Amino acid sequence: MITPNSDLILSVNNLHASVDGVEILKGLNLEVRAGEIHAIMGLNGSGKSTFSKVLAGHPDYQVTDGEVRFKGEDILEMAPHDRATAGIFLAFQYPLEIPGVSNRDFLRVAYNAHRKARSQEELDVFDFDDLVEEKLGVVKMEATFLDRSVNEGFSGGEKKRNEILQMALLEPTLAILDETDSGLDIDALKTVAQGVNQLTGPDNAVILITHYQRLLNYIVPDYVHVMANGQIITTGDQTLAQELEARGYEGLLQQHQLEVTA
Amino acid sequence: MSASVQSLVSQPYKYGFTTDIEADVIPRGLSEEVVRLISAKKNEPEFMLQFRLKAYRRWLTMAEPVWPNVTYPPIDYQSIIYYSAPKVQPQKLGSLEEVDPTLLETFEKLGIPLTEQKRLANVAVDAIFDSVSIATTYKEKLAESGVIFCPISEAVQEHPELVEKYLGSVVPIGDNYFAALNSAVFSDGSFVYIPKDTQCPMDLSTYFRINNGESGQFERTLIVAESGSSVTYLEGCTAPMYDSNQLHAAVVELVALDHATINYSTVQNWFAGDENGKGGIYNFVTKRGLCAGDHAKISWTQVETGSAITWKYPSCVLVGNHSVGEFYSVALTNNYQQADTGTKMVHVGKHTRSTIISKGISAAHSKNSYRGLVKMGPKAEGARNYSQCDSMLIGDRSSANTFPYIQVQNSTAQVEHEASTSKIGEDQLFYFAQRGISPEDAVSMIISGFCRDVFNKLPMEFAAEADKLLALKLENTVG
C-alpha cells in the first residue's frame, strides 16, 4: 500500500556489483517505503537474483560502487547475519538442505539470534515451541515438519513454505522473495501468497523477484520494476506486469534500447 | 558476532600450561639398561622385567609402520626420556595429604579436582602425571564392591597374578612397533578388575597429563571384566604447548568374559601443534578389546581432537559366540593435524555383531583418514557388521580419505558399509547467516548435527564437553 510520507526502508543508489570480476549490477536505483510491495521482473541474467544476494550480503558478490541504506543506515559494511537481525530477510530461490540440524533447532536459534540483537531475552524451548506451532498455520504446515532436518528431503513446495514459515517467525522489516513462485503448483502458490499477504503490513515492505505475472495475481504489487542489463529500466504499476505477460520482454527491451540510443 | 561466541571461539588451547615441579628423570635414550632401570625403579617382580626385556628385544628387530597416511620427520628414539616422575611422591598411594600440592593444583586447573571435598561425584579418577599415577579417588568405596581400580604399577605389586595372566593377552608384545616399545618401557597407567556379576558402582576415569617437554608418555591400561560384570570407563588427556613434538605410545587392553560389558570412552585433547603445524603430540596408540566370553560386549567411543599425528585403531576381537563390538568415533583435524584412525572388528565366534560409526571432520590444511578392517572368520556363522563412515570437509584445503578393508571367509556373514562425504560450504553458511546465525554458531550446529550419532553414545557430561571442545577446535576455520 502506498502511503505518502511513510518511512523510507530501503534506498539503493547507483549500485554496481560484480562476481568474479564480472560486473552484474550496473547502476541500480530503488527506493522502498514502509507498507509497499515491489515486484522486480526481468529475464534470466538481468541481475535480479544478484540484487537480492547483494542486499543480503552474500560473500561472492563485490560491491564496486554506490550505496545501500536500510532504515537510513549504510549496510554494505555489515556482516550478513547482522543485516538479517537488522530486519532484512531473503527467501531463497533454492533453499539449502542442512542434514543433521532439525528444523525446530534451526528456527529457534535463528529466532533467538534476532531477539538477542534487539536486546530481548531468548525464548526457551517450551515457549518457542508454542510460538512456532502457532506460526505453522500461516503456511499450513504440519508440526512433524519441525522434527525433520532443515529442508532435507523436502519437496520444492515444502521448501518454499518453510521459507515463508521462517519469514513469519522472524517478522522482517524488508522481505525479499527470490523467485518464490518458481516450481510451485497452483495450490502451493496460493498458500505461499496467502502467507505473504498475512505478513505484510504498514510497517514492513516486500520485494518480490519473479519471472512471471502469475504470482502477482495473488500478491498485488504497488510498483512493478523491470530489470535488464543490471539496471531498472522502467517502473510502473500492475498493468506493466500484465503488459509484459501479454507482449513479452522483447518488445519492451527493444523500445528501451531505442530510447537509450535516441 | 555475539561477545560470548567470540570469546568461546578465540580461546587458545587452555591446557597448554606447564607445571614447574622437580622431577626424577633418567638420562635420555633407550637401551637394555634403561629398561632394567625402569623396572628397578618400580621394584617389579621378575616376570615384569622379563616381559619388558622380551618386548625390548623384539622392538629392536621391528620397523616403524609406513602404511599410515601421515608424514612426519623421523623420530629419534635415543633423544627421548623414558621415565620422568615428580620427585615428591606419596610413599603410600591413596593418601592425598602426601601428594605435592602443586600437582593437585595442576589437576584442579585441568578441571579434575582430586581432593576429598571437591572430587567429582560418581566418577572415580586415576590421575597420571608424566610417568606415574598421582592419586586415585574412591578406591575404598570401589573396594567394597570388590572392584580394583588402581595404578598398574600398584597392581603389579598387589595383584601380580592378575597382571601376569592378562597383560599382553590382548595386545601381544610384538603386535606392532609402538606396542612393543610400550611393553618395554611403560611406566604407569590404570588397572581395573571388575569381579563376577558386579556392576561397577560408579564410572571410572583416567586422566593423563604429559608435563615434561622431552619425555614420552607410555601408559598401559588393562581392564578385566569377569563374567556378568559391567563397567564404564572414561579417558581424558591434555599436554602443555611445546615447540617440539612429544611421543605418546600407549597400549590399552580390555578383556570381557561371558555376558560382561565394557564401555570405553575417550576424549583426546593432547596439544595439536600451533596453526603453523609446529609442536604437538605424536599419538601412536594400540587399543584392543577381547570379547572372550559368549554375549560379551565391548564398546569404544572416541572423540579425537588433539595430537599433531594420530595413529589409532581401537579394535574388538569377537571370540565369544553372540559377542558384540562397537566403535563410535569423531575425529577432528584442524591446521596441519594428521589423523589415520579407525577400527578393526575381527569376528571369530558365531553370531557375533559389530557396529562402526565413524565421523571425520577436516578443516584448514589437515588430513583425516578412516582406516577400518572388518574380518569375518571361517567360523563366524551368521556374523553381522554395519559400518558407516562419514566425512565432512571445512574449507577446500583439507582432505578426507576412507580405507575400508573387508575380509569375509564364510558365506553366512553379512557386511554392510555406507559412506558419505559432505562439505560445509559458503552457501550453507550464508543460509544460516541470512537467518541471523553467525558463522561460528552455524558451524557448531552443523558439526553437532553431524556428530550426533556418536555424541549420543558418550556419558552425558562428556557429550556436552565434546560439543564445546569441537566448537573450540574449529576457531577461525570459517569467515
XYZ file of C-alpha atoms in Angstrom:
741
model
C 0.000 0.000 0.000
C 1.422 3.381 -0.962
C 1.161 5.885 1.872
C 2.732 9.271 1.270
C 5.462 10.183 3.757
C 5.772 6.693 5.170
C 9.268 5.737 6.354
C 11.960 5.030 3.832
C 13.051 1.440 4.417
C 15.459 0.819 1.592
C 17.311 3.230 -0.577
C 19.645 1.986 -3.282
C 21.737 4.483 -5.128
C 23.815 3.786 -8.258
C 24.635 0.258 -7.095
C 27.367 -1.566 -9.003
C 28.303 -5.115 -8.083
C 30.441 -7.884 -9.595
C 31.002 -11.561 -9.169
C 34.420 -12.986 -10.100
C 35.304 -9.650 -11.682
C 32.279 -9.606 -13.991
C 30.007 -6.648 -13.416
C 26.368 -7.709 -12.990
C 24.708 -4.683 -11.410
C 25.429 -1.515 -13.332
C 23.977 1.440 -11.519
C 20.759 0.272 -9.892
C 18.464 2.739 -8.142
C 15.478 1.871 -5.957
C 13.521 3.291 -3.070
C 11.181 1.217 -0.936
C 8.939 2.712 1.747
C 7.075 1.088 4.600
C 3.875 -0.607 3.560
C 4.901 -1.059 -0.061
C 5.121 -4.181 -2.182
C 7.559 -4.014 -5.084
C 7.863 -6.563 -7.841
C 11.081 -6.823 -9.798
C 10.735 -8.639 -13.092
C 13.200 -9.436 -15.796
C 14.763 -12.133 -17.888
C 17.353 -14.599 -16.645
C 20.692 -12.873 -16.293
C 19.197 -9.433 -15.860
C 20.644 -9.209 -12.340
C 17.504 -9.769 -10.234
C 18.890 -12.568 -8.065
C 22.262 -10.844 -7.813
C 20.499 -7.799 -6.447
C 18.805 -9.866 -3.743
C 22.088 -11.522 -2.754
C 23.941 -8.213 -2.659
C 21.285 -6.808 -0.328
C 21.677 -9.824 1.956
C 25.487 -9.642 1.797
C 26.491 -12.858 0.017
C 30.312 -13.021 0.164
C 30.669 -13.960 -3.523
C 29.458 -10.544 -4.669
C 31.617 -7.431 -4.505
C 30.010 -4.032 -4.419
C 32.208 -1.773 -6.520
C 30.244 1.459 -6.352
C 27.092 3.030 -4.987
C 25.245 2.962 -1.734
C 22.624 0.860 0.035
C 20.845 2.263 3.059
C 18.443 0.271 5.164
C 16.333 2.339 7.549
C 18.811 5.152 6.963
C 21.914 3.102 7.753
C 24.679 2.120 5.376
C 24.609 -1.675 5.376
C 27.353 -2.504 2.902
C 29.940 -2.991 5.638
C 27.612 -5.097 7.794
C 28.096 -8.870 8.119
C 25.289 -10.933 6.570
C 23.980 -12.147 9.934
C 23.871 -8.592 11.247
C 21.862 -7.487 8.214
C 19.473 -10.348 8.916
C 18.929 -9.419 12.543
C 18.559 -5.765 11.485
C 15.459 -6.896 9.570
C 16.425 -7.962 6.055
C 15.047 -11.355 5.097
C 15.753 -13.231 1.900
C 13.509 -16.120 0.907
C 15.845 -18.212 -1.218
C 15.134 -19.423 -4.698
C 16.867 -22.683 -3.833
C 16.725 -23.173 -0.045
C 19.674 -25.258 1.126
C 19.435 -28.632 2.806
C 21.180 -28.919 6.169
C 21.437 -32.578 7.194
C 21.593 -33.303 10.912
C 20.153 -29.960 12.041
C 16.493 -30.145 12.916
C 14.175 -27.515 11.538
C 12.999 -26.805 15.070
C 16.531 -26.117 16.376
C 17.393 -24.060 13.328
C 14.295 -21.906 13.714
C 14.839 -21.465 17.433
C 18.469 -20.424 17.098
C 17.574 -18.023 14.275
C 14.681 -16.583 16.222
C 16.767 -16.136 19.357
C 19.583 -14.501 17.368
C 17.027 -11.879 16.321
C 15.818 -11.418 19.877
C 19.359 -11.098 21.148
C 20.116 -8.420 18.559
C 17.127 -6.488 19.899
C 18.387 -6.998 23.482
C 15.391 -9.178 24.254
C 15.622 -12.287 26.356
C 15.908 -15.542 24.410
C 12.916 -17.874 24.398
C 13.361 -21.274 25.973
C 12.462 -24.458 24.165
C 8.903 -24.608 25.504
C 7.913 -21.005 24.826
C 9.459 -21.263 21.417
C 7.505 -24.428 20.605
C 4.257 -22.657 21.410
C 5.199 -19.769 19.175
C 6.335 -21.843 16.223
C 3.311 -24.095 16.305
C 1.102 -21.037 16.056
C 3.082 -19.810 13.047
C 2.757 -23.170 11.278
C -0.826 -22.242 10.469
C 0.342 -19.369 8.262
C 1.810 -21.809 5.765
C -0.443 -24.782 6.562
C 2.421 -26.985 7.694
C 2.241 -29.979 9.991
C 4.204 -29.960 13.240
C 6.117 -33.029 12.021
C 7.997 -30.679 9.668
C 9.793 -29.279 12.656
C 11.483 -32.533 13.538
C 12.947 -33.142 10.112
C 16.377 -31.833 9.164
C 16.256 -28.386 7.595
C 14.877 -28.807 4.053
C 16.325 -32.315 3.786
C 14.135 -34.391 1.523
C 11.537 -31.616 1.341
C 9.607 -31.247 -1.903
C 10.004 -27.977 -3.813
C 6.736 -26.683 -2.379
C 7.665 -27.685 1.160
C 10.980 -25.864 0.904
C 9.262 -22.678 -0.211
C 6.673 -22.941 2.540
C 9.473 -23.450 5.026
C 10.981 -20.168 3.819
C 7.685 -18.389 4.441
C 7.444 -20.019 7.868
C 10.846 -18.544 8.694
C 9.654 -15.187 7.458
C 6.533 -15.450 9.628
C 8.701 -16.183 12.631
C 11.378 -13.564 12.078
C 8.950 -10.763 11.095
C 11.393 -8.859 8.882
C 11.102 -5.180 8.032
C 12.113 -5.977 4.476
C 11.354 -9.340 2.939
C 12.909 -10.180 -0.410
C 11.307 -13.167 -2.097
C 13.615 -14.505 -4.789
C 11.512 -16.426 -7.317
C 9.475 -17.946 -4.542
C 6.866 -18.841 -7.154
C 9.177 -20.920 -9.328
C 8.416 -24.601 -9.319
C 5.188 -24.259 -7.333
C 1.892 -25.774 -8.366
C -1.136 -23.547 -8.130
C -2.224 -24.716 -4.662
C 1.206 -24.230 -3.167
C 1.450 -20.860 -4.878
C -1.813 -19.792 -3.250
C -0.664 -20.959 0.179
C 2.618 -19.091 -0.164
C 0.872 -15.949 -1.425
C -1.665 -16.042 1.403
C 1.200 -16.393 3.856
C 2.991 -13.377 2.412
C -0.209 -11.307 2.373
C -0.822 -12.095 6.026
C 2.645 -10.926 6.907
C 2.640 -7.595 5.108
C 1.526 -4.520 6.948
C 2.043 -0.781 7.221
C 5.433 -1.138 8.918
C 7.206 -3.515 6.590
C 7.865 -3.921 2.910
C 8.241 -6.719 0.403
C 10.300 -7.089 -2.747
C 9.077 -9.894 -4.992
C 11.520 -11.117 -7.584
C 9.767 -13.046 -10.304
C 9.774 -14.025 -13.952
C 6.079 -14.294 -14.314
C 2.984 -12.269 -13.700
C 1.271 -15.328 -12.174
C 2.315 -14.631 -8.557
C 1.147 -11.043 -8.904
C -2.456 -12.249 -9.277
C -2.252 -13.258 -5.632
C 0.094 -10.658 -4.201
C -0.739 -7.297 -5.675
C 2.321 -5.067 -6.011
C 2.307 -1.311 -5.644
C 5.197 -0.991 -8.044
C 6.483 -3.187 -10.830
C 10.085 -2.698 -11.942
C 11.671 -4.266 -14.966
C 15.364 -5.075 -14.813
C 17.689 -5.536 -17.735
C 21.436 -5.445 -18.008
C 21.943 -4.730 -14.300
C 19.607 -1.770 -14.063
C 15.941 -0.999 -13.506
C 14.912 0.166 -16.938
C 11.304 1.007 -16.292
C 8.819 1.201 -13.452
C 5.050 1.061 -13.452
C 2.144 -0.465 -11.604
C 0.480 -3.835 -12.011
C -0.573 -3.038 -15.546
C 3.100 -3.118 -16.547
C 3.283 -6.738 -15.403
C 0.159 -7.585 -17.379
C 1.570 -5.846 -20.418
C 4.765 -7.833 -20.089
C 2.825 -11.059 -19.815
C 0.921 -10.218 -22.969
C 3.730 -8.827 -25.111
C 6.842 -10.413 -23.671
C 10.083 -8.772 -22.649
C 11.445 -8.429 -26.126
C 9.257 -5.571 -27.221
C 9.948 -3.683 -24.035
C 13.684 -4.150 -24.296
C 13.784 -3.026 -27.890
C 11.761 0.017 -27.006
C 14.093 0.739 -24.129
C 17.244 0.366 -26.167
C 15.794 2.693 -28.762
C 15.162 5.231 -26.072
C 18.694 4.846 -24.761
C 20.318 5.242 -28.140
C 17.992 8.023 -29.273
C 29.170 -11.776 16.197
C 27.983 -12.043 19.766
C 30.516 -11.473 22.512
C 30.129 -14.903 24.059
C 30.656 -16.705 20.775
C 33.682 -14.546 20.079
C 35.227 -15.367 23.416
C 34.452 -19.030 23.020
C 35.981 -19.449 19.607
C 39.065 -17.329 20.146
C 40.130 -19.196 23.229
C 43.568 -20.689 22.749
C 44.383 -24.227 23.878
C 43.683 -23.685 27.548
C 45.544 -26.694 28.859
C 48.859 -25.535 27.425
C 50.468 -24.526 30.709
C 53.483 -26.261 32.237
C 53.773 -27.293 35.864
C 57.105 -26.350 37.404
C 57.996 -29.305 39.545
C 61.184 -31.103 40.409
C 61.285 -34.406 38.626
C 63.147 -37.647 38.907
C 64.344 -38.020 35.327
C 66.534 -40.727 33.879
C 69.018 -39.957 31.088
C 67.548 -39.788 27.613
C 67.786 -42.714 25.276
C 66.761 -46.355 25.240
C 68.851 -49.421 25.988
C 68.537 -52.673 27.882
C 69.926 -50.829 30.931
C 67.185 -48.231 30.698
C 64.546 -50.962 30.586
C 66.137 -52.605 33.626
C 66.316 -49.224 35.361
C 62.605 -48.509 34.840
C 61.746 -51.960 36.147
C 64.026 -51.462 39.144
C 62.561 -48.022 39.925
C 59.192 -49.692 40.088
C 60.554 -52.517 42.171
C 58.956 -55.011 39.838
C 58.815 -58.791 40.156
C 60.921 -60.876 37.804
C 58.041 -61.689 35.398
C 57.610 -57.995 34.638
C 61.297 -57.475 33.939
C 61.269 -60.451 31.588
C 58.116 -59.119 29.876
C 59.873 -55.800 29.302
C 63.153 -57.271 28.112
C 61.416 -59.620 25.704
C 59.454 -56.681 24.315
C 62.585 -54.548 24.027
C 64.492 -57.233 22.140
C 61.521 -57.717 19.886
C 61.249 -53.982 19.280
C 64.872 -53.838 18.152
C 64.011 -56.199 15.291
C 60.979 -54.232 14.152
C 60.464 -51.148 11.983
C 58.043 -48.266 12.290
C 54.950 -48.821 10.161
C 54.975 -46.825 6.939
C 51.460 -47.581 5.705
C 49.556 -44.882 7.640
C 48.512 -41.884 5.597
C 50.593 -39.468 7.661
C 54.005 -37.892 7.214
C 56.415 -36.728 9.885
C 60.162 -36.395 10.263
C 61.951 -39.490 11.616
C 61.645 -39.907 15.367
C 64.964 -40.154 17.210
C 64.167 -42.722 19.851
C 67.509 -42.068 21.561
C 66.627 -38.441 22.271
C 63.532 -39.293 24.268
C 63.410 -39.522 28.065
C 61.657 -42.734 29.013
C 60.985 -42.045 32.652
C 60.044 -38.809 34.379
C 58.287 -38.686 37.746
C 57.584 -35.865 40.159
C 60.183 -36.170 42.941
C 57.954 -35.740 45.909
C 55.589 -38.648 45.872
C 53.334 -40.124 48.436
C 55.029 -43.215 49.781
C 51.746 -44.986 50.080
C 49.485 -44.305 47.153
C 45.998 -43.280 48.021
C 46.784 -40.823 50.800
C 46.116 -37.484 49.210
C 47.603 -35.479 52.069
C 51.020 -36.573 50.918
C 50.558 -35.533 47.297
C 52.509 -32.432 46.301
C 50.010 -29.536 46.345
C 51.427 -28.303 43.016
C 50.173 -31.495 41.420
C 46.745 -31.235 42.990
C 46.592 -27.661 41.714
C 47.601 -28.798 38.235
C 44.756 -31.272 38.061
C 42.321 -28.804 39.553
C 43.288 -26.344 36.809
C 42.516 -29.082 34.299
C 39.056 -29.455 35.776
C 39.890 -32.696 37.612
C 39.792 -31.874 41.322
C 41.132 -34.781 43.363
C 40.715 -33.684 46.950
C 38.012 -35.244 49.068
C 35.815 -32.137 49.190
C 35.951 -31.267 45.536
C 36.303 -34.517 43.676
C 33.760 -35.414 41.004
C 30.694 -37.122 42.313
C 30.176 -40.577 40.944
C 33.332 -40.763 38.898
C 36.435 -42.355 40.315
C 39.577 -40.786 38.853
C 43.110 -42.083 38.438
C 45.324 -39.076 37.712
C 48.547 -39.762 35.818
C 51.274 -37.153 35.549
C 54.099 -37.972 33.128
C 55.255 -41.431 34.120
C 53.373 -42.020 37.368
C 49.946 -42.145 38.876
C 49.425 -39.306 41.372
C 46.202 -40.301 43.000
C 43.189 -42.496 42.606
C 39.926 -41.354 44.119
C 37.155 -43.520 45.639
C 39.425 -46.543 45.904
C 37.967 -47.678 49.208
C 34.390 -47.235 48.086
C 35.072 -49.316 44.975
C 36.836 -51.949 47.036
C 33.595 -52.515 48.943
C 32.157 -53.987 45.740
C 35.352 -55.881 45.091
C 36.300 -53.577 42.235
C 40.018 -52.962 41.871
C 40.886 -49.583 40.395
C 44.500 -48.564 40.857
C 47.670 -47.573 39.022
C 49.005 -50.501 37.049
C 52.345 -50.156 38.891
C 50.458 -50.822 42.108
C 48.578 -53.744 40.556
C 51.923 -55.298 39.628
C 52.767 -55.286 43.343
C 49.379 -56.097 44.840
C 47.758 -58.330 42.227
C 50.651 -59.835 40.272
C 48.659 -62.974 39.392
C 46.006 -60.923 37.543
C 48.576 -58.772 35.773
C 50.662 -61.750 34.749
C 47.568 -63.550 33.442
C 46.139 -60.724 31.360
C 48.951 -58.309 30.456
C 49.813 -58.828 26.814
C 46.972 -61.308 26.383
C 45.078 -58.995 24.022
C 47.926 -56.952 22.560
C 50.940 -59.294 22.396
C 54.311 -57.631 22.952
C 55.267 -57.999 19.309
C 51.899 -56.840 17.957
C 53.319 -53.744 16.364
C 56.279 -51.399 16.655
C 54.679 -48.990 19.119
C 53.074 -51.708 21.212
C 56.483 -53.395 21.552
C 58.056 -50.086 22.603
C 55.291 -49.530 25.131
C 55.662 -53.055 26.515
C 59.343 -52.401 27.114
C 59.144 -49.021 28.780
C 55.603 -48.361 30.025
C 55.720 -46.560 33.314
C 52.185 -46.369 34.576
C 48.544 -46.453 33.631
C 45.368 -47.781 35.142
C 44.309 -51.232 36.147
C 40.686 -52.197 36.528
C 39.267 -55.503 37.676
C 35.529 -55.993 37.976
C 34.621 -59.214 39.781
C 31.983 -61.668 38.666
C 28.377 -60.430 38.421
C 29.335 -56.942 39.589
C 28.065 -53.713 38.068
C 30.769 -51.195 38.834
C 29.043 -48.720 41.190
C 30.492 -45.640 39.513
C 32.145 -44.594 36.281
C 35.912 -44.959 36.264
C 38.167 -42.417 34.685
C 41.846 -41.931 33.996
C 43.242 -38.531 33.244
C 46.612 -38.417 31.505
C 48.821 -35.371 31.653
C 52.151 -35.047 29.852
C 54.179 -32.306 31.526
C 57.834 -32.870 30.655
C 58.705 -31.493 27.209
C 61.279 -34.157 26.421
C 59.815 -37.261 27.939
C 57.498 -39.577 26.149
C 54.395 -40.950 27.755
C 53.949 -44.679 27.572
C 50.993 -45.691 29.592
C 49.391 -49.032 29.837
C 45.816 -49.693 30.733
C 44.341 -53.074 31.471
C 40.671 -53.654 32.180
C 39.314 -57.070 33.039
C 35.567 -57.606 33.388
C 34.674 -61.027 34.810
C 31.537 -62.816 33.676
C 28.301 -60.959 34.203
C 30.026 -57.719 35.177
C 29.955 -54.271 33.610
C 31.929 -51.047 33.712
C 32.026 -47.646 32.054
C 35.451 -46.142 31.691
C 36.404 -42.644 30.552
C 39.786 -41.436 29.437
C 40.883 -37.810 29.131
C 44.194 -36.286 28.220
C 45.948 -32.964 27.770
C 49.511 -31.695 27.430
C 51.365 -28.377 27.576
C 52.192 -26.492 24.412
C 55.776 -27.070 23.332
C 57.500 -26.262 20.059
C 58.852 -29.775 19.925
C 56.866 -32.964 19.434
C 56.300 -35.432 22.250
C 55.765 -39.106 21.699
C 52.791 -40.796 23.259
C 52.640 -44.535 22.680
C 50.004 -46.148 24.842
C 48.527 -49.610 24.963
C 45.040 -50.337 26.239
C 43.828 -53.896 26.676
C 40.266 -54.851 27.541
C 39.068 -58.332 28.425
C 35.348 -59.080 28.688
C 34.268 -62.543 29.776
C 30.792 -64.160 29.439
C 27.983 -61.591 29.467
C 30.365 -58.840 30.562
C 30.159 -55.307 29.163
C 32.898 -52.688 28.891
C 32.144 -49.195 27.631
C 35.343 -47.282 26.993
C 35.144 -43.590 26.071
C 37.977 -41.251 25.207
C 38.050 -37.532 24.752
C 41.533 -36.964 23.407
C 42.730 -33.383 23.619
C 46.510 -33.573 23.521
C 48.184 -30.434 22.246
C 47.761 -30.484 18.471
C 50.521 -28.134 17.430
C 50.057 -24.490 16.557
C 48.369 -23.042 13.481
C 51.596 -23.483 11.511
C 51.911 -27.126 12.464
C 54.718 -26.600 14.968
C 54.764 -28.820 18.040
C 52.084 -31.206 19.188
C 51.853 -34.784 20.346
C 52.609 -37.802 18.188
C 49.919 -40.156 19.321
C 50.591 -43.791 18.402
C 48.170 -45.868 20.356
C 47.157 -49.510 20.335
C 43.756 -50.177 21.846
C 42.140 -53.550 21.614
C 39.326 -55.344 23.365
C 38.802 -59.071 23.556
C 35.270 -60.369 23.901
C 36.499 -63.648 25.296
C 33.165 -64.932 26.529
C 29.755 -65.540 24.988
C 27.469 -62.487 24.865
C 30.309 -60.216 25.918
C 30.190 -56.645 24.701
C 32.890 -54.020 24.190
C 32.067 -50.548 23.046
C 34.664 -47.908 22.092
C 33.617 -44.297 21.831
C 36.245 -41.758 20.936
C 36.374 -38.058 20.283
C 39.783 -37.302 18.834
C 40.566 -33.612 18.601
C 44.178 -33.173 19.608
C 47.604 -34.527 18.622
C 49.701 -33.461 15.672
C 49.578 -37.047 14.458
C 47.051 -39.669 15.430
C 47.580 -43.333 14.678
C 44.950 -45.271 16.498
C 42.572 -48.157 15.802
C 40.549 -49.227 18.841
C 39.517 -52.738 17.903
C 37.420 -55.667 19.039
C 38.223 -59.330 18.736
C 34.894 -61.112 18.984
C 35.731 -64.610 20.084
C 32.715 -65.434 22.264
C 29.561 -66.502 20.446
C 26.972 -63.700 20.226
C 29.534 -61.180 21.406
C 29.210 -57.566 20.319
C 31.771 -54.955 19.308
C 31.050 -51.282 18.763
C 33.119 -48.338 17.593
C 31.785 -44.805 17.609
C 34.249 -42.152 16.603
C 34.519 -38.468 15.890
C 37.925 -37.426 14.642
C 38.500 -33.763 14.050
C 41.626 -32.334 12.453
C 42.457 -28.676 12.013
C 45.507 -26.656 10.903
C 48.229 -29.192 9.990
C 46.971 -32.120 12.048
C 47.044 -35.588 10.544
C 44.872 -38.432 11.702
C 44.833 -42.008 10.485
C 42.286 -43.677 12.694
C 39.586 -46.291 12.592
C 38.953 -49.732 13.952
C 39.252 -53.443 13.422
C 36.372 -55.779 14.068
C 37.554 -59.353 13.991
C 34.644 -61.784 14.078
C 35.696 -65.211 15.284
C 32.651 -66.552 17.148
C 29.200 -67.411 15.839
C 26.516 -64.740 15.563
C 28.888 -62.009 16.573
C 27.828 -58.491 15.732
C 29.692 -55.229 15.241
C 28.782 -51.634 14.506
C 31.136 -48.943 13.253
C 30.065 -45.318 13.123
C 32.899 -43.009 12.146
C 32.656 -39.257 11.622
C 35.713 -37.464 10.321
C 35.899 -33.695 10.155
C 38.815 -31.982 8.477
C 39.475 -28.262 8.416
C 42.292 -25.980 7.187
C 45.306 -27.963 5.855
C 44.625 -31.100 7.830
C 44.469 -34.684 6.668
C 41.932 -37.088 8.101
C 41.770 -40.756 7.166
C 39.456 -43.504 8.275
C 41.035 -46.945 8.130
C 38.995 -49.936 9.119
C 39.055 -53.686 8.860
C 36.043 -55.941 9.166
C 37.042 -59.583 9.181
C 34.554 -62.426 9.210
C 36.367 -65.609 10.152
C 35.517 -69.055 8.781
C 33.621 -69.997 11.947
C 31.787 -66.700 12.385
C 28.460 -68.113 11.211
C 25.688 -65.571 10.978
C 28.014 -62.748 11.982
C 26.997 -59.245 11.027
C 28.644 -55.889 10.668
C 27.274 -52.474 9.886
C 29.725 -49.690 9.063
C 29.026 -46.072 8.373
C 31.868 -43.683 7.603
C 31.018 -40.061 7.051
C 33.471 -37.320 6.274
C 32.993 -33.611 6.406
C 35.312 -31.063 4.886
C 35.526 -27.475 6.031
C 37.173 -25.191 3.509
C 38.932 -26.521 0.430
C 42.475 -27.225 1.562
C 41.774 -30.171 3.857
C 41.486 -33.787 2.841
C 39.470 -36.796 3.913
C 40.173 -40.398 2.995
C 38.424 -43.651 3.708
C 40.221 -47.003 3.602
C 37.734 -49.725 4.489
C 39.016 -53.289 4.299
C 36.552 -56.144 4.362
C 37.540 -59.827 4.539
C 34.795 -62.393 4.583
C 35.636 -66.070 4.968
C 32.179 -67.560 5.348
C 29.044 -67.226 3.328
C 26.562 -66.654 6.153
C 28.162 -63.408 7.328
C 26.643 -60.078 6.408
C 28.637 -56.895 5.991
C 27.130 -53.519 5.221
C 29.165 -50.441 4.507
C 27.906 -46.914 3.938
C 29.985 -43.834 3.372
C 29.355 -40.205 2.633
C 31.332 -37.022 2.190
C 29.916 -33.575 2.708
C 31.303 -30.126 2.837
C 30.447 -27.059 4.835
C 30.390 -24.556 2.044
C 29.936 -20.837 1.830
C 26.356 -21.170 0.609
C 25.327 -23.237 3.611
C 26.870 -20.682 5.971
C 25.213 -17.868 4.057
C 21.853 -19.543 4.544
C 22.428 -19.606 8.316
C 23.727 -16.030 8.261
C 20.670 -14.839 6.374
C 18.608 -16.137 9.276
C 20.753 -14.193 11.741
C 23.042 -17.078 12.783
C 26.760 -16.245 12.962
C 29.247 -18.449 11.079
C 30.666 -19.818 14.361
C 27.237 -20.865 15.588
C 26.385 -22.246 12.171
C 29.483 -24.440 12.069
C 28.904 -25.712 15.567
C 25.263 -26.550 14.748
C 26.268 -28.382 11.589
C 29.050 -30.246 13.391
C 26.867 -31.240 16.346
C 24.258 -32.487 13.909
C 26.909 -34.410 12.003
C 28.308 -35.975 15.184
C 25.033 -36.624 16.983
C 25.078 -40.417 16.485
C 28.420 -40.571 18.277
C 27.818 -37.951 20.974
C 24.675 -39.826 21.988
C 26.926 -42.704 22.985
C 29.056 -40.633 25.347
C 28.270 -40.322 29.046
C 26.261 -37.129 29.494
C 28.885 -34.784 30.950
C 31.291 -35.931 28.294
C 28.839 -35.246 25.479
C 28.433 -31.588 26.440
C 32.193 -31.320 26.866
C 32.790 -32.861 23.460
C 30.383 -30.471 21.802
C 32.147 -27.482 23.351
C 35.545 -28.881 22.526
C 34.753 -29.227 18.834
C 33.477 -25.655 18.668
C 36.732 -24.508 20.265
C 38.877 -26.527 17.938
C 37.247 -25.009 14.897
C 38.157 -21.431 15.696
C 38.994 -19.399 12.617
C 38.087 -22.137 10.180
C 35.324 -20.048 8.643
C 34.570 -16.464 7.786
